[in-house]
Amino acid sequence: MDNCRCGKLPRTSDGDSQVAEVTSTEWESVNLSEQEEDLVYRMYRLVGDRWTLIAGRIPGRKPEEIERFLIMGHGERFA
């Protein structure tokens, strides 16, 4: 009998989980226009932290940018 587990791939010794490092360039502040900021705040109140949904309403913005914008010191408007 061989060591194959019915078609399952063998596990690697490193656990398949890799932690991505965050560089300083990834955490640059995000500049949004006044209209974009207003839309982000209103959408956040409506749908919460569904970044993909919010970013889909703003052409050219990625979900990571929207989340970073709110994390980087703009969260005081949500209190």
Short mmCIF file of C-alpha atoms in Angstrom, two decimals:
data_model
loop_
_atom_site.label_atom_id
_atom_site.label_comp_id
_atom_site.label_asym_id
_atom_site.label_seq_id
_atom_site.Cartn_x
_atom_site.Cartn_y
_atom_site.Cartn_z
CA MET A 1 0.00 0.00 0.00
CA ASP A 2 1.45 3.39 -0.95
CA ASN A 3 1.38 6.58 1.12
CA CYS A 4 -1.05 8.41 -1.18
CA ARG A 5 -4.20 9.70 0.52
CA CYS A 6 -6.79 9.08 -2.17
CA GLY A 7 -5.86 11.94 -4.50
CA LYS A 8 -5.01 14.50 -1.85
CA LEU A 9 -1.86 16.53 -2.31
CA PRO A 10 0.95 15.92 0.16
CA ARG A 11 1.38 18.52 2.88
CA THR A 12 4.47 20.64 2.93
CA SER A 13 6.55 21.07 6.04
CA ASP A 14 6.15 24.88 6.11
CA GLY A 15 2.37 24.68 6.59
CA ASP A 16 1.38 26.47 3.36
CA SER A 17 0.72 29.68 5.28
CA GLN A 18 2.92 32.57 4.34
CA VAL A 19 2.70 35.95 6.02
CA ALA A 20 3.10 38.85 3.64
CA GLU A 21 5.29 41.68 4.83
CA VAL A 22 3.85 45.16 4.71
CA THR A 23 6.21 47.72 3.25
CA SER A 24 6.02 51.43 3.88
CA THR A 25 5.00 52.05 0.26
CA GLU A 26 1.90 49.93 0.77
CA TRP A 27 0.82 52.19 3.65
CA GLU A 28 1.14 55.55 1.91
CA SER A 29 -1.79 57.81 2.66
CA VAL A 30 -4.63 57.66 0.18
CA ASN A 31 -5.82 60.97 -1.22
CA LEU A 32 -9.48 61.03 -2.11
CA SER A 33 -11.47 63.93 -3.48
CA GLU A 34 -14.11 65.49 -1.24
CA GLN A 35 -16.85 63.72 -3.20
CA GLU A 36 -15.06 60.37 -2.89
CA GLU A 37 -14.61 60.83 0.85
CA ASP A 38 -18.28 61.66 1.28
CA LEU A 39 -19.30 58.60 -0.73
CA VAL A 40 -16.94 56.34 1.24
CA TYR A 41 -18.33 57.57 4.58
CA ARG A 42 -21.94 57.18 3.46
CA MET A 43 -21.33 53.73 1.98
CA TYR A 44 -19.48 52.61 5.11
CA ARG A 45 -22.46 53.59 7.27
CA LEU A 46 -24.75 51.62 4.97
CA VAL A 47 -22.76 48.44 4.27
CA GLY A 48 -20.00 48.38 6.89
CA ASP A 49 -16.53 47.12 6.03
CA ARG A 50 -17.41 45.62 2.65
CA TRP A 51 -14.46 47.30 0.93
CA THR A 52 -15.03 45.67 -2.45
CA LEU A 53 -18.59 46.94 -2.61
CA ILE A 54 -17.53 50.47 -1.64
CA ALA A 55 -14.59 50.53 -4.07
CA GLY A 56 -16.87 49.33 -6.86
CA ARG A 57 -18.78 52.61 -6.61
CA ILE A 58 -15.64 54.73 -7.11
CA PRO A 59 -13.96 54.33 -10.51
CA GLY A 60 -10.24 53.57 -10.28
CA ARG A 61 -10.18 52.71 -6.57
CA LYS A 62 -9.22 49.37 -5.08
CA PRO A 63 -10.73 47.84 -1.94
CA GLU A 64 -7.31 48.03 -0.24
CA GLU A 65 -7.18 51.80 -0.86
CA ILE A 66 -10.59 52.33 0.71
CA GLU A 67 -9.71 50.29 3.78
CA ARG A 68 -6.34 52.03 4.13
CA PHE A 69 -8.02 55.44 3.82
CA LEU A 70 -10.31 54.66 6.72
CA ILE A 71 -7.57 53.10 8.87
CA MET A 72 -5.02 55.87 8.32
CA GLY A 73 -6.50 58.52 10.59
CA HIS A 74 -9.85 59.08 8.94
CA GLY A 75 -11.78 56.83 11.30
CA GLU A 76 -12.66 59.65 13.71
CA ARG A 77 -15.69 60.55 11.57
CA PHE A 78 -17.19 57.12 12.34
CA ALA A 79 -17.31 57.56 16.11
#
